[in-house]
Amino acid sequence: MAEIKLDYVNSFTDARGKRRHQFRRKGHKRVTIKGRPGSPEFMDHYHALLEQTGGPLSVAEIGASRTKAGTIDALIVQYSKHDDFKMGLAKATQTMRRPILDRFRDFKTPSGRRYGDNRLATMGKPSIKAVLEGKTSAAQGNWLKTIRGLIAFGISQGECSVDITAGIKKLRGVKSSGHMTWKPPQVAQYRERHALGTTAPLALELMLNIAARRADAHKIGRPHLSFNADNQVNVLTWRPQKTVRTTGKSLSIPVLPFLQEALDAMPKSTRQNGDLKEAVLTFLTNDYGKPFASAAAFGNKFADWCVAAGLEPVRCDDGEVRNFRAHGLRKAALYTLWKLGGTPLSSLTRPRSSWSCTS
């Protein structure tokens, strides 16, 4: 089977005839990636290394040396390297916006001229409306945010003086019923299939207990656990990813009996790090005993656990077929916490609330 080609991965056969794969990026230490290129464990490690070393190269960066000064091509290259983009946006937002910027610069006018070859100051509202045409409401929203970020940067650099997206709104989309909300039958079915002492039930109990997004759940572990002497209960305290760039507030949730039972049933876990063994700090780990490389990696694994539990897809009132997944569990958890504590749902979904937050 032919190996897939990946940026920064050098594959070779060592003296013993074993195939090895090294991640090599200028300015960073070489790291050996175990497994077969394309396998889940290999790709999890590869994507984690990409993020740790500056993220993947965009089309704009690859063609940086061939861009013409003053054009949208040149502005995108400059923007993608600027702190406004690299420091001002979350990693997930950068990952989402890079391909949009690449497609925006390659979009062509009716005469066949690429947008990237033009100056931003020469663009008008019709150019923006043309690039949005045919896209869904959600896609239009993402494109508008991305283009507005680029234009704001262009204004700061003196490349233009007006935000041509002002007044342009995305389509009003059809109200979706969202992710399938878990109910007691689904929770019971999942618990029956997955035995305590493994990661699968711990993942369910963790998200059902604290209503965390998957982006937070896969990072939570022992450093976030403390004992509240006043109430004689363990408490999980963490700063949600959503608040890191806004309020900076932390969320505290008491550990309920089901989660405590799942935690107590887990074996002591360690991972090999060179010649030393150090404890894994996250509660949730992959098949190799290591923390999940990303929220997506955890979400994919949780989907596998749902399938193994026999949770069937459901056709909703809007005609869409949906599966029971991690986010639907969060919706159920919010309702459960509200019922247990009599707390307004808004205080659970918005960590700036005084009830659920600490500075």
Short mmCIF file of C-alpha atoms in Angstrom, two decimals:
data_model
loop_
_atom_site.label_atom_id
_atom_site.label_comp_id
_atom_site.label_asym_id
_atom_site.label_seq_id
_atom_site.Cartn_x
_atom_site.Cartn_y
_atom_site.Cartn_z
CA MET A 1 0.00 0.00 0.00
CA ALA A 2 1.40 3.42 -0.98
CA GLU A 3 2.09 5.82 1.86
CA ILE A 4 0.29 9.14 1.97
CA LYS A 5 2.45 12.26 1.66
CA LEU A 6 2.28 14.69 4.55
CA ASP A 7 3.98 18.05 5.02
CA TYR A 8 7.04 17.92 7.31
CA VAL A 9 7.01 14.11 7.58
CA ASN A 10 10.21 12.35 6.53
CA SER A 11 9.71 8.59 6.07
CA PHE A 12 12.63 6.19 5.81
CA THR A 13 13.67 2.59 6.48
CA ASP A 14 16.19 2.18 9.28
CA ALA A 15 19.15 -0.26 9.42
CA ARG A 16 16.89 -3.00 10.82
CA GLY A 17 14.45 -2.71 7.96
CA LYS A 18 11.79 -0.98 10.05
CA ARG A 19 9.78 1.84 8.50
CA ARG A 20 10.04 5.06 10.53
CA HIS A 21 8.40 8.47 10.23
CA GLN A 22 9.86 11.71 11.61
CA PHE A 23 8.16 15.08 11.91
CA ARG A 24 10.76 17.68 10.86
CA ARG A 25 9.99 21.39 10.78
CA LYS A 26 12.57 24.16 10.72
CA GLY A 27 13.22 25.63 14.14
CA HIS A 28 11.66 22.69 16.00
CA LYS A 29 12.92 19.43 17.46
CA ARG A 30 12.52 16.26 15.39
CA VAL A 31 9.77 13.97 16.68
CA THR A 32 9.15 10.34 15.71
CA ILE A 33 5.49 9.56 14.98
CA LYS A 34 4.49 5.97 15.71
CA GLY A 35 2.02 3.99 13.63
CA ARG A 36 1.10 4.01 9.95
CA PRO A 37 0.53 7.31 8.11
CA GLY A 38 -3.21 7.75 7.76
CA SER A 39 -4.12 5.70 10.84
CA PRO A 40 -6.13 7.49 13.59
CA GLU A 41 -3.30 7.40 16.15
CA PHE A 42 -0.75 8.65 13.60
CA MET A 43 -2.94 11.50 12.37
CA ASP A 44 -3.86 12.58 15.92
CA HIS A 45 -0.15 12.93 16.76
CA TYR A 46 0.62 14.58 13.41
CA HIS A 47 -2.10 17.23 13.75
CA ALA A 48 -1.04 17.92 17.35
CA LEU A 49 2.54 18.52 16.17
CA LEU A 50 1.30 20.80 13.37
CA GLU A 51 -0.59 22.95 15.88
CA GLN A 52 2.37 23.02 18.29
CA THR A 53 4.73 24.25 15.56
CA GLY A 54 2.59 26.97 13.99
CA GLY A 55 -0.21 25.17 12.17
CA PRO A 56 -0.41 23.93 8.58
CA LEU A 57 0.80 26.03 5.67
CA SER A 58 -1.99 27.82 3.84
CA VAL A 59 -2.06 28.28 0.10
CA ALA A 60 -1.31 31.96 0.74
CA GLU A 61 1.92 31.15 2.59
CA ILE A 62 3.02 28.62 -0.03
CA GLY A 63 2.72 31.25 -2.77
CA ALA A 64 4.08 34.14 -0.70
CA SER A 65 7.20 34.60 -2.83
CA ARG A 66 5.11 35.02 -6.00
CA THR A 67 2.61 37.58 -4.74
CA LYS A 68 2.53 41.13 -6.08
CA ALA A 69 2.86 43.95 -3.54
CA GLY A 70 -0.37 45.83 -2.84
CA THR A 71 -2.68 43.02 -3.97
CA ILE A 72 -5.16 40.99 -1.94
CA ASP A 73 -2.75 38.06 -2.33
CA ALA A 74 -0.02 40.05 -0.57
CA LEU A 75 -2.42 41.34 2.09
CA ILE A 76 -3.58 37.81 2.96
CA VAL A 77 0.02 36.62 3.30
CA GLN A 78 0.77 39.58 5.58
CA TYR A 79 -2.43 39.08 7.59
CA SER A 80 -1.86 35.34 8.12
CA LYS A 81 1.56 36.08 9.65
CA HIS A 82 0.44 39.05 11.76
CA ASP A 83 -0.36 38.92 15.48
CA ASP A 84 -3.91 40.06 14.71
CA PHE A 85 -4.42 36.63 13.14
CA LYS A 86 -1.96 34.38 14.99
CA MET A 87 -2.50 35.79 18.49
CA GLY A 88 -5.86 37.48 18.18
CA LEU A 89 -7.76 34.41 16.99
CA ALA A 90 -8.18 31.02 18.62
CA LYS A 91 -6.44 28.08 16.94
CA ALA A 92 -9.74 26.59 15.83
CA THR A 93 -10.79 29.91 14.30
CA GLN A 94 -7.49 30.20 12.43
CA THR A 95 -7.94 26.67 11.07
CA MET A 96 -11.43 27.53 9.85
CA ARG A 97 -10.49 30.88 8.29
CA ARG A 98 -7.32 29.92 6.42
CA PRO A 99 -9.09 27.91 3.67
CA ILE A 100 -11.75 30.62 3.36
CA LEU A 101 -9.06 33.23 2.74
CA ASP A 102 -7.45 30.91 0.16
CA ARG A 103 -10.75 30.41 -1.68
CA PHE A 104 -11.54 34.13 -1.49
CA ARG A 105 -8.27 35.09 -3.20
CA ASP A 106 -8.83 32.44 -5.92
CA PHE A 107 -12.44 33.48 -6.62
CA LYS A 108 -12.79 34.95 -10.10
CA THR A 109 -14.72 37.91 -11.48
CA PRO A 110 -17.02 37.39 -14.52
CA SER A 111 -14.07 38.43 -16.72
CA GLY A 112 -11.92 35.66 -15.23
CA ARG A 113 -9.64 37.84 -13.08
CA ARG A 114 -8.71 36.43 -9.67
CA TYR A 115 -9.70 38.46 -6.61
CA GLY A 116 -6.16 37.95 -5.30
CA ASP A 117 -4.73 39.94 -8.22
CA ASN A 118 -6.79 43.02 -7.33
CA ARG A 119 -6.25 45.69 -4.71
CA LEU A 120 -8.64 45.59 -1.77
CA ALA A 121 -9.48 49.29 -2.28
CA THR A 122 -10.90 48.51 -5.73
CA MET A 123 -13.39 45.95 -4.44
CA GLY A 124 -17.06 46.81 -3.90
CA LYS A 125 -20.12 45.29 -2.28
CA PRO A 126 -21.10 43.40 -5.48
CA SER A 127 -17.79 41.51 -5.27
CA ILE A 128 -18.59 40.35 -1.74
CA LYS A 129 -22.17 39.41 -2.62
CA ALA A 130 -20.91 37.39 -5.59
CA VAL A 131 -18.57 35.30 -3.45
CA LEU A 132 -21.39 34.61 -0.95
CA GLU A 133 -23.92 33.55 -3.58
CA GLY A 134 -25.04 29.92 -3.39
CA LYS A 135 -23.69 29.32 0.11
CA THR A 136 -25.73 28.26 3.12
CA SER A 137 -26.58 30.70 5.88
CA ALA A 138 -23.94 29.22 8.20
CA ALA A 139 -21.27 29.29 5.48
CA GLN A 140 -22.12 32.91 4.62
CA GLY A 141 -21.71 33.82 8.28
CA ASN A 142 -18.24 32.27 8.42
CA TRP A 143 -17.18 33.93 5.16
CA LEU A 144 -18.41 37.36 6.27
CA LYS A 145 -16.54 37.13 9.58
CA THR A 146 -13.37 36.06 7.78
CA ILE A 147 -13.55 38.78 5.12
CA ARG A 148 -14.37 41.44 7.72
CA GLY A 149 -11.30 40.40 9.69
CA LEU A 150 -9.17 40.77 6.55
CA ILE A 151 -10.70 44.16 5.72
CA ALA A 152 -10.18 45.43 9.29
CA PHE A 153 -6.53 44.46 8.96
CA GLY A 154 -6.37 46.12 5.54
CA ILE A 155 -7.75 49.36 6.99
CA SER A 156 -5.14 49.28 9.76
CA GLN A 157 -2.43 48.86 7.12
CA GLY A 158 -3.74 51.67 4.93
CA GLU A 159 -4.76 49.33 2.09
CA CYS A 160 -8.36 50.56 2.14
CA SER A 161 -10.52 52.98 4.11
CA VAL A 162 -14.02 51.50 4.00
CA ASP A 163 -15.49 48.19 5.16
CA ILE A 164 -17.33 47.06 2.04
CA THR A 165 -19.08 44.27 3.97
CA ALA A 166 -21.00 46.81 6.09
CA GLY A 167 -24.72 46.27 5.62
CA ILE A 168 -24.30 42.86 4.00
CA LYS A 169 -26.09 40.19 6.00
CA LYS A 170 -26.14 36.44 5.72
CA LEU A 171 -29.29 34.62 4.61
CA ARG A 172 -31.87 33.92 7.25
CA GLY A 173 -31.46 30.17 7.66
CA VAL A 174 -34.13 27.63 8.53
CA LYS A 175 -34.24 27.12 12.29
CA SER A 176 -32.59 23.79 13.02
CA SER A 177 -33.55 21.46 15.86
CA GLY A 178 -29.82 21.04 16.51
CA HIS A 179 -28.05 18.02 17.90
CA MET A 180 -30.10 15.15 19.27
CA THR A 181 -30.65 15.62 23.00
CA TRP A 182 -29.95 12.47 25.02
CA LYS A 183 -32.77 11.18 27.19
CA PRO A 184 -32.75 8.56 29.99
CA PRO A 185 -33.23 5.59 27.61
CA GLN A 186 -30.15 6.51 25.56
CA VAL A 187 -28.05 7.17 28.67
CA ALA A 188 -29.12 3.82 30.17
CA GLN A 189 -28.36 1.98 26.91
CA TYR A 190 -24.87 3.51 26.71
CA ARG A 191 -24.14 2.70 30.37
CA GLU A 192 -25.28 -0.90 29.89
CA ARG A 193 -22.94 -1.42 26.92
CA HIS A 194 -19.77 0.16 28.37
CA ALA A 195 -18.39 -1.25 31.61
CA LEU A 196 -16.98 0.96 34.36
CA GLY A 197 -13.20 1.07 34.47
CA THR A 198 -12.87 2.11 30.82
CA THR A 199 -12.76 5.52 29.16
CA ALA A 200 -16.10 5.20 27.35
CA PRO A 201 -18.37 5.39 30.43
CA LEU A 202 -16.10 7.98 32.05
CA ALA A 203 -16.53 10.24 29.02
CA LEU A 204 -20.31 10.02 29.26
CA GLU A 205 -20.41 10.66 33.01
CA LEU A 206 -17.98 13.56 32.73
CA MET A 207 -19.99 15.41 30.09
CA LEU A 208 -23.31 14.51 31.67
CA ASN A 209 -22.07 15.82 35.03
CA ILE A 210 -20.40 19.10 34.06
CA ALA A 211 -22.04 19.93 30.70
CA ALA A 212 -18.67 20.67 29.14
CA ARG A 213 -18.13 21.12 25.44
CA ARG A 214 -15.97 18.43 23.88
CA ALA A 215 -13.23 21.05 23.39
CA ASP A 216 -13.03 21.29 27.20
CA ALA A 217 -13.97 17.76 28.23
CA HIS A 218 -10.96 16.06 26.64
CA LYS A 219 -8.58 18.40 28.51
CA ILE A 220 -10.08 18.13 31.99
CA GLY A 221 -8.23 16.02 34.55
CA ARG A 222 -6.83 15.74 38.05
CA PRO A 223 -5.40 19.29 38.17
CA HIS A 224 -8.97 20.58 37.88
CA LEU A 225 -10.29 18.45 40.77
CA SER A 226 -10.44 19.78 44.33
CA PHE A 227 -12.29 19.06 47.56
CA ASN A 228 -14.79 21.58 48.89
CA ALA A 229 -14.58 21.26 52.68
CA ASP A 230 -17.69 23.38 53.30
CA ASN A 231 -19.96 21.12 51.25
CA GLN A 232 -17.87 17.94 51.66
CA VAL A 233 -17.84 17.28 47.94
CA ASN A 234 -15.31 17.11 45.12
CA VAL A 235 -15.50 19.98 42.63
CA LEU A 236 -14.23 20.36 39.07
CA THR A 237 -13.06 23.87 38.22
CA TRP A 238 -11.86 24.87 34.76
CA ARG A 239 -11.78 27.79 32.37
CA PRO A 240 -13.93 27.04 29.31
CA GLN A 241 -12.27 27.61 25.97
CA LYS A 242 -15.12 29.98 25.06
CA THR A 243 -14.17 32.42 27.86
CA VAL A 244 -10.38 32.44 27.38
CA ARG A 245 -10.55 35.45 25.03
CA THR A 246 -13.58 37.14 26.60
CA THR A 247 -14.38 37.20 30.32
CA GLY A 248 -11.59 34.85 31.47
CA LYS A 249 -13.96 33.38 34.05
CA SER A 250 -13.79 29.83 35.38
CA LEU A 251 -16.65 27.38 35.87
CA SER A 252 -17.07 25.20 38.99
CA ILE A 253 -19.36 22.16 39.11
CA PRO A 254 -19.67 19.62 41.97
CA VAL A 255 -18.86 16.00 41.13
CA LEU A 256 -22.06 13.93 41.19
CA PRO A 257 -22.18 10.28 42.36
CA PHE A 258 -22.25 8.73 38.86
CA LEU A 259 -19.09 10.59 37.82
CA GLN A 260 -17.35 9.86 41.13
CA GLU A 261 -18.08 6.15 40.69
CA ALA A 262 -16.65 6.23 37.16
CA LEU A 263 -13.53 8.05 38.37
CA ASP A 264 -12.99 5.60 41.23
CA ALA A 265 -13.28 2.65 38.85
CA MET A 266 -10.49 3.87 36.54
CA PRO A 267 -7.06 2.19 36.92
CA LYS A 268 -3.96 4.23 37.63
CA SER A 269 -2.70 5.34 34.21
CA THR A 270 0.82 6.22 33.17
CA ARG A 271 2.43 6.88 29.87
CA GLN A 272 5.97 6.37 28.65
CA ASN A 273 7.98 9.55 28.16
CA GLY A 274 11.51 8.65 27.18
CA ASP A 275 12.98 6.62 30.02
CA LEU A 276 10.53 8.02 32.57
CA LYS A 277 6.93 7.16 33.33
CA GLU A 278 4.74 10.11 34.14
CA ALA A 279 1.07 10.14 35.07
CA VAL A 280 -1.49 11.18 32.47
CA LEU A 281 -3.21 14.29 33.81
CA THR A 282 -6.37 14.17 31.69
CA PHE A 283 -9.24 11.90 32.70
CA LEU A 284 -9.96 10.87 29.10
CA THR A 285 -7.35 9.04 27.04
CA ASN A 286 -7.21 7.37 23.63
CA ASP A 287 -6.59 3.69 22.89
CA TYR A 288 -2.87 4.22 23.52
CA GLY A 289 -3.30 5.70 26.98
CA LYS A 290 -2.46 9.22 25.83
CA PRO A 291 -4.57 12.40 25.97
CA PHE A 292 -6.66 13.04 22.86
CA ALA A 293 -4.79 15.28 20.43
CA SER A 294 -7.83 17.45 19.70
CA ALA A 295 -11.53 17.94 20.34
CA ALA A 296 -12.24 16.39 16.93
CA ALA A 297 -10.22 13.27 17.78
CA PHE A 298 -12.18 12.88 21.01
CA GLY A 299 -15.47 13.54 19.22
CA ASN A 300 -14.74 10.86 16.64
CA LYS A 301 -13.91 8.33 19.34
CA PHE A 302 -17.05 9.19 21.28
CA ALA A 303 -19.05 8.64 18.09
CA ASP A 304 -17.51 5.14 17.88
CA TRP A 305 -18.60 4.44 21.45
CA CYS A 306 -22.15 5.58 20.62
CA VAL A 307 -22.26 3.24 17.62
CA ALA A 308 -20.93 0.38 19.76
CA ALA A 309 -23.72 1.07 22.26
CA GLY A 310 -26.28 0.58 19.48
CA LEU A 311 -27.64 4.15 19.52
CA GLU A 312 -29.60 4.43 16.28
CA PRO A 313 -29.89 7.60 14.14
CA VAL A 314 -33.21 9.45 14.38
CA ARG A 315 -35.13 11.23 11.62
CA CYS A 316 -36.25 14.57 13.02
CA ASP A 317 -39.28 16.73 12.25
CA ASP A 318 -37.26 18.82 9.80
CA GLY A 319 -36.48 15.71 7.76
CA GLU A 320 -32.81 15.55 8.80
CA VAL A 321 -31.30 12.33 10.16
CA ARG A 322 -29.27 12.94 13.32
CA ASN A 323 -27.13 10.83 15.61
CA PHE A 324 -26.61 10.90 19.35
CA ARG A 325 -23.25 12.56 19.90
CA ALA A 326 -21.26 14.53 22.46
CA HIS A 327 -22.98 17.90 22.02
CA GLY A 328 -26.41 16.38 22.47
CA LEU A 329 -25.18 15.01 25.78
CA ARG A 330 -24.23 18.55 26.83
CA LYS A 331 -27.80 19.68 26.18
CA ALA A 332 -29.13 16.90 28.40
CA ALA A 333 -26.58 17.75 31.09
CA LEU A 334 -27.62 21.40 31.22
CA TYR A 335 -31.21 20.34 31.85
CA THR A 336 -30.12 17.85 34.52
CA LEU A 337 -27.98 20.41 36.37
CA TRP A 338 -30.81 22.89 36.24
CA LYS A 339 -33.24 20.36 37.72
CA LEU A 340 -30.80 19.40 40.47
CA GLY A 341 -29.89 22.91 41.52
CA GLY A 342 -32.86 24.98 40.45
CA THR A 343 -30.38 27.20 38.62
CA PRO A 344 -31.32 29.32 35.59
CA LEU A 345 -30.07 27.66 32.40
CA SER A 346 -28.48 30.93 31.30
CA SER A 347 -26.07 30.77 34.24
CA LEU A 348 -24.85 27.38 33.11
CA THR A 349 -24.45 28.23 29.45
CA ARG A 350 -22.86 31.63 30.11
CA PRO A 351 -19.90 31.25 32.44
CA ARG A 352 -19.87 34.97 33.26
CA SER A 353 -22.70 34.29 35.71
CA SER A 354 -21.83 34.84 39.35
CA TRP A 355 -23.48 31.54 40.32
CA SER A 356 -21.14 29.31 38.35
CA CYS A 357 -17.98 31.37 38.04
CA THR A 358 -14.82 32.25 39.83
CA SER A 359 -12.35 34.86 38.73
#
